[in-house]
């Protein structure tokens, strides 16, 4: 696991209910645990739906089945168990997916949370706030990872060849590499780290091996 994967920032061990869990029990789970949604699992433990606060609110309507309302919401207004309250299918993501993939899925779907799966079973919940939180990472910690794990271990570039500076999440690399083709991988690998706001690649090269 690395800091750039969903599993590193998700909330693990999500609270789940069965398809037969009663309305009131779900309401108590949401309020008692300070969460906004629970996953719904079948007898095998597979995720089949999600019940959020929004799914419970139709019960407060004055008229549960006015003609102008969406039939799906009207059904929720009289639902008594998770199987009739839940929204399905659930927007999910794999535990080892890159954070960039999660960010793109949030933008594309507009959901507030992603249920995280490992081997097809619920492993956690990822919120938009979890992703934003990666940018609070300290500059010194990020600089160490760039210098030690990316440049030295993965690219065999020591401080005698490439210098690193991180300020406010902006990573600047300065130095010289052997080939021009060595430059782009530096930018790509640094961008994969959590907490990186921008990469400013100032690397030069000895000889041009790019046609």
mmCIF file of C-alpha atoms in Angstrom:
data_model
loop_
_atom_site.group_PDB
_atom_site.id
_atom_site.type_symbol
_atom_site.label_atom_id
_atom_site.label_comp_id
_atom_site.label_asym_id
_atom_site.label_seq_id
_atom_site.Cartn_x
_atom_site.Cartn_y
_atom_site.Cartn_z
ATOM 1 C CA UNK A 1 0.000 0.000 0.000
ATOM 2 C CA UNK A 2 1.263 3.492 -0.828
ATOM 3 C CA UNK A 3 -0.013 6.932 0.125
ATOM 4 C CA UNK A 4 -1.273 7.386 -3.432
ATOM 5 C CA UNK A 5 -3.888 4.628 -3.258
ATOM 6 C CA UNK A 6 -7.483 4.700 -2.036
ATOM 7 C CA UNK A 7 -6.753 2.230 0.774
ATOM 8 C CA UNK A 8 -4.348 4.701 2.387
ATOM 9 C CA UNK A 9 -6.936 7.431 2.960
ATOM 10 C CA UNK A 10 -10.306 5.650 3.116
ATOM 11 C CA UNK A 11 -12.300 5.011 6.292
ATOM 12 C CA UNK A 12 -11.922 1.278 6.808
ATOM 13 C CA UNK A 13 -14.495 -1.267 8.014
ATOM 14 C CA UNK A 14 -17.671 0.476 6.834
ATOM 15 C CA UNK A 15 -20.935 -0.079 8.673
ATOM 16 C CA UNK A 16 -23.284 -2.237 6.628
ATOM 17 C CA UNK A 17 -26.820 -3.572 6.967
ATOM 18 C CA UNK A 18 -28.730 -6.407 5.341
ATOM 19 C CA UNK A 19 -31.545 -6.022 2.876
ATOM 20 C CA UNK A 20 -34.022 -6.760 5.701
ATOM 21 C CA UNK A 21 -32.713 -4.194 8.203
ATOM 22 C CA UNK A 22 -35.649 -2.022 9.383
ATOM 23 C CA UNK A 23 -35.944 1.704 8.657
ATOM 24 C CA UNK A 24 -35.621 2.718 12.313
ATOM 25 C CA UNK A 25 -32.474 0.649 12.837
ATOM 26 C CA UNK A 26 -30.852 2.354 9.861
ATOM 27 C CA UNK A 27 -31.797 5.794 11.183
ATOM 28 C CA UNK A 28 -30.237 4.922 14.543
ATOM 29 C CA UNK A 29 -27.040 3.667 12.884
ATOM 30 C CA UNK A 30 -26.655 6.884 10.883
ATOM 31 C CA UNK A 31 -27.255 9.243 13.797
ATOM 32 C CA UNK A 32 -25.489 7.132 16.416
ATOM 33 C CA UNK A 33 -22.292 6.796 14.370
ATOM 34 C CA UNK A 34 -22.284 10.269 12.828
ATOM 35 C CA UNK A 35 -22.295 8.915 9.283
ATOM 36 C CA UNK A 36 -24.368 9.823 6.239
ATOM 37 C CA UNK A 37 -24.819 6.391 4.625
ATOM 38 C CA UNK A 38 -24.578 2.639 5.164
ATOM 39 C CA UNK A 39 -23.891 -0.084 2.663
ATOM 40 C CA UNK A 40 -26.412 -2.847 2.070
ATOM 41 C CA UNK A 41 -25.038 -6.372 1.655
ATOM 42 C CA UNK A 42 -26.641 -9.650 0.586
ATOM 43 C CA UNK A 43 -26.232 -13.053 2.225
ATOM 44 C CA UNK A 44 -22.798 -13.509 0.644
ATOM 45 C CA UNK A 45 -21.509 -10.168 1.925
ATOM 46 C CA UNK A 46 -21.566 -8.569 -1.517
ATOM 47 C CA UNK A 47 -22.542 -4.900 -1.712
ATOM 48 C CA UNK A 48 -25.938 -4.529 -3.376
ATOM 49 C CA UNK A 49 -26.969 -1.005 -2.437
ATOM 50 C CA UNK A 50 -26.534 2.006 -0.187
ATOM 51 C CA UNK A 51 -28.963 3.795 2.115
ATOM 52 C CA UNK A 52 -28.159 7.443 2.794
ATOM 53 C CA UNK A 53 -29.840 10.167 4.819
ATOM 54 C CA UNK A 54 -31.472 11.351 1.600
ATOM 55 C CA UNK A 55 -33.170 7.970 1.200
ATOM 56 C CA UNK A 56 -34.879 8.352 4.598
ATOM 57 C CA UNK A 57 -36.146 11.910 4.190
ATOM 58 C CA UNK A 58 -39.125 11.079 1.910
ATOM 59 C CA UNK A 59 -40.801 9.622 5.021
ATOM 60 C CA UNK A 60 -41.306 13.220 6.180
ATOM 61 C CA UNK A 61 -43.407 14.198 3.179
ATOM 62 C CA UNK A 62 -46.938 15.349 3.982
ATOM 63 C CA UNK A 63 -48.283 13.379 1.028
ATOM 64 C CA UNK A 64 -46.138 10.261 0.454
ATOM 65 C CA UNK A 65 -47.388 9.657 -3.087
ATOM 66 C CA UNK A 66 -48.248 12.924 -4.867
ATOM 67 C CA UNK A 67 -48.556 12.436 -8.631
ATOM 68 C CA UNK A 68 -45.739 14.789 -9.558
ATOM 69 C CA UNK A 69 -43.095 12.973 -7.541
ATOM 70 C CA UNK A 70 -40.646 10.468 -8.930
ATOM 71 C CA UNK A 71 -41.956 6.918 -8.475
ATOM 72 C CA UNK A 72 -38.651 5.787 -7.022
ATOM 73 C CA UNK A 73 -38.795 8.464 -4.329
ATOM 74 C CA UNK A 74 -42.461 7.773 -3.681
ATOM 75 C CA UNK A 75 -41.560 4.150 -2.996
ATOM 76 C CA UNK A 76 -38.955 5.251 -0.463
ATOM 77 C CA UNK A 77 -41.572 7.379 1.319
ATOM 78 C CA UNK A 78 -43.392 4.234 2.441
ATOM 79 C CA UNK A 79 -40.436 1.813 2.586
ATOM 80 C CA UNK A 80 -39.815 -0.004 5.857
ATOM 81 C CA UNK A 81 -36.646 -2.004 5.107
ATOM 82 C CA UNK A 82 -33.274 -1.479 3.460
ATOM 83 C CA UNK A 83 -34.184 -3.401 0.310
ATOM 84 C CA UNK A 84 -36.812 -0.768 -0.565
ATOM 85 C CA UNK A 85 -34.881 2.238 0.742
ATOM 86 C CA UNK A 86 -31.546 1.565 -0.898
ATOM 87 C CA UNK A 87 -30.104 3.121 -4.010
ATOM 88 C CA UNK A 88 -28.620 0.617 -6.448
ATOM 89 C CA UNK A 89 -26.252 0.038 -8.140
ATOM 90 C CA UNK A 90 -23.590 1.557 -5.879
ATOM 91 C CA UNK A 91 -20.733 3.649 -7.222
ATOM 92 C CA UNK A 92 -17.631 1.758 -6.066
ATOM 93 C CA UNK A 93 -13.872 1.785 -6.439
ATOM 94 C CA UNK A 94 -11.133 -0.764 -5.776
ATOM 95 C CA UNK A 95 -9.052 -0.357 -2.623
ATOM 96 C CA UNK A 96 -5.773 -0.207 -4.540
ATOM 97 C CA UNK A 97 -6.959 2.232 -7.198
ATOM 98 C CA UNK A 98 -4.881 5.427 -7.527
ATOM 99 C CA UNK A 99 -6.279 8.564 -5.915
ATOM 100 C CA UNK A 100 -6.348 10.181 -9.345
ATOM 101 C CA UNK A 101 -8.854 7.562 -10.492
ATOM 102 C CA UNK A 102 -11.006 8.254 -7.432
ATOM 103 C CA UNK A 103 -10.927 11.994 -8.064
ATOM 104 C CA UNK A 104 -12.015 11.468 -11.669
ATOM 105 C CA UNK A 105 -14.876 9.208 -10.572
ATOM 106 C CA UNK A 106 -16.100 11.792 -8.065
ATOM 107 C CA UNK A 107 -16.084 14.442 -10.782
ATOM 108 C CA UNK A 108 -17.834 12.220 -13.310
ATOM 109 C CA UNK A 109 -20.583 10.858 -11.048
ATOM 110 C CA UNK A 110 -21.192 13.732 -8.637
ATOM 111 C CA UNK A 111 -21.589 11.339 -5.676
ATOM 112 C CA UNK A 112 -20.574 12.358 -2.148
ATOM 113 C CA UNK A 113 -18.877 9.074 -1.310
ATOM 114 C CA UNK A 114 -17.426 5.978 -2.957
ATOM 115 C CA UNK A 115 -17.745 2.558 -1.374
ATOM 116 C CA UNK A 116 -14.390 0.810 -1.524
ATOM 117 C CA UNK A 117 -14.152 -2.860 -2.455
ATOM 118 C CA UNK A 118 -11.430 -5.410 -1.864
ATOM 119 C CA UNK A 119 -11.914 -8.789 -3.533
ATOM 120 C CA UNK A 120 -15.472 -7.773 -4.302
ATOM 121 C CA UNK A 121 -16.448 -7.092 -0.661
ATOM 122 C CA UNK A 122 -16.839 -3.760 1.190
ATOM 123 C CA UNK A 123 -13.530 -2.627 2.680
ATOM 124 C CA UNK A 124 -14.098 1.061 3.323
ATOM 125 C CA UNK A 125 -15.694 4.341 2.350
ATOM 126 C CA UNK A 126 -13.955 7.203 0.575
ATOM 127 C CA UNK A 127 -15.329 10.735 0.822
ATOM 128 C CA UNK A 128 -14.380 13.814 -1.148
ATOM 129 C CA UNK A 129 -12.954 15.257 2.063
ATOM 130 C CA UNK A 130 -10.603 12.264 2.339
ATOM 131 C CA UNK A 131 -9.113 13.205 -1.027
ATOM 132 C CA UNK A 132 -8.802 16.881 -0.167
ATOM 133 C CA UNK A 133 -7.032 15.861 3.038
ATOM 134 C CA UNK A 134 -4.016 14.504 1.143
ATOM 135 C CA UNK A 135 -3.018 18.078 0.323
ATOM 136 C CA UNK A 136 -2.420 18.815 4.011
ATOM 137 C CA UNK A 137 0.652 16.595 3.922
ATOM 138 C CA UNK A 138 3.802 18.319 5.197
ATOM 139 C CA UNK A 139 6.379 19.553 2.678
ATOM 140 C CA UNK A 140 9.277 17.904 4.517
ATOM 141 C CA UNK A 141 7.577 14.497 4.428
ATOM 142 C CA UNK A 142 6.776 14.862 0.740
ATOM 143 C CA UNK A 143 10.328 15.965 -0.054
ATOM 144 C CA UNK A 144 11.744 12.860 1.647
ATOM 145 C CA UNK A 145 9.488 10.577 -0.388
ATOM 146 C CA UNK A 146 10.431 12.278 -3.651
ATOM 147 C CA UNK A 147 14.144 12.160 -2.864
ATOM 148 C CA UNK A 148 14.347 8.672 -1.337
ATOM 149 C CA UNK A 149 11.574 6.591 -2.921
ATOM 150 C CA UNK A 150 11.240 8.154 -6.370
ATOM 151 C CA UNK A 151 14.607 9.586 -7.339
ATOM 152 C CA UNK A 152 17.010 7.306 -5.489
ATOM 153 C CA UNK A 153 15.201 3.952 -5.245
ATOM 154 C CA UNK A 154 13.137 3.930 -8.453
ATOM 155 C CA UNK A 155 15.249 6.061 -10.795
ATOM 156 C CA UNK A 156 18.738 5.723 -9.282
ATOM 157 C CA UNK A 157 19.208 9.485 -9.185
ATOM 158 C CA UNK A 158 21.171 10.706 -6.166
ATOM 159 C CA UNK A 159 21.397 14.236 -4.724
ATOM 160 C CA UNK A 160 24.643 14.746 -6.637
ATOM 161 C CA UNK A 161 22.603 14.721 -9.860
ATOM 162 C CA UNK A 162 19.129 15.968 -8.931
ATOM 163 C CA UNK A 163 18.035 18.373 -6.170
ATOM 164 C CA UNK A 164 14.507 18.545 -4.769
ATOM 165 C CA UNK A 165 12.618 21.397 -3.128
ATOM 166 C CA UNK A 166 9.007 21.307 -1.925
ATOM 167 C CA UNK A 167 7.051 24.404 -0.969
ATOM 168 C CA UNK A 168 3.298 24.413 -0.356
ATOM 169 C CA UNK A 169 3.038 21.062 -2.144
ATOM 170 C CA UNK A 170 4.817 22.335 -5.270
ATOM 171 C CA UNK A 171 7.739 20.021 -6.102
ATOM 172 C CA UNK A 172 10.688 21.481 -8.004
ATOM 173 C CA UNK A 173 13.436 19.196 -9.317
ATOM 174 C CA UNK A 174 16.676 20.637 -10.691
ATOM 175 C CA UNK A 175 19.709 18.824 -12.120
ATOM 176 C CA UNK A 176 20.920 16.793 -15.074
ATOM 177 C CA UNK A 177 20.136 13.282 -16.261
ATOM 178 C CA UNK A 178 21.919 11.174 -18.863
ATOM 179 C CA UNK A 179 19.175 10.997 -21.499
ATOM 180 C CA UNK A 180 16.323 13.231 -22.499
ATOM 181 C CA UNK A 181 13.954 10.265 -22.219
ATOM 182 C CA UNK A 182 14.753 10.098 -18.480
ATOM 183 C CA UNK A 183 13.023 13.419 -17.813
ATOM 184 C CA UNK A 184 9.333 12.591 -18.297
ATOM 185 C CA UNK A 185 9.314 9.584 -15.909
ATOM 186 C CA UNK A 186 10.486 11.885 -13.106
ATOM 187 C CA UNK A 187 7.446 14.129 -13.544
ATOM 188 C CA UNK A 188 5.041 11.217 -13.885
ATOM 189 C CA UNK A 189 6.233 9.352 -10.784
ATOM 190 C CA UNK A 190 6.208 12.476 -8.619
ATOM 191 C CA UNK A 191 2.684 13.341 -9.770
ATOM 192 C CA UNK A 192 1.525 9.927 -8.475
ATOM 193 C CA UNK A 193 2.412 10.837 -4.877
ATOM 194 C CA UNK A 194 -0.296 12.101 -2.565
ATOM 195 C CA UNK A 195 -0.026 15.743 -1.575
ATOM 196 C CA UNK A 196 1.605 16.941 -4.789
ATOM 197 C CA UNK A 197 0.012 20.157 -6.030
ATOM 198 C CA UNK A 198 2.339 20.725 -8.999
ATOM 199 C CA UNK A 199 5.609 19.397 -10.411
ATOM 200 C CA UNK A 200 8.116 21.855 -11.826
ATOM 201 C CA UNK A 201 10.654 19.830 -13.757
ATOM 202 C CA UNK A 202 13.836 21.823 -14.383
ATOM 203 C CA UNK A 203 15.978 18.873 -15.433
ATOM 204 C CA UNK A 204 18.534 19.091 -18.218
ATOM 205 C CA UNK A 205 20.090 16.162 -20.097
ATOM 206 C CA UNK A 206 23.471 15.146 -21.479
ATOM 207 C CA UNK A 207 22.378 13.713 -24.814
ATOM 208 C CA UNK A 208 19.148 13.652 -26.795
ATOM 209 C CA UNK A 209 17.875 10.148 -27.433
ATOM 210 C CA UNK A 210 14.391 11.329 -28.475
ATOM 211 C CA UNK A 211 13.767 11.494 -32.182
#
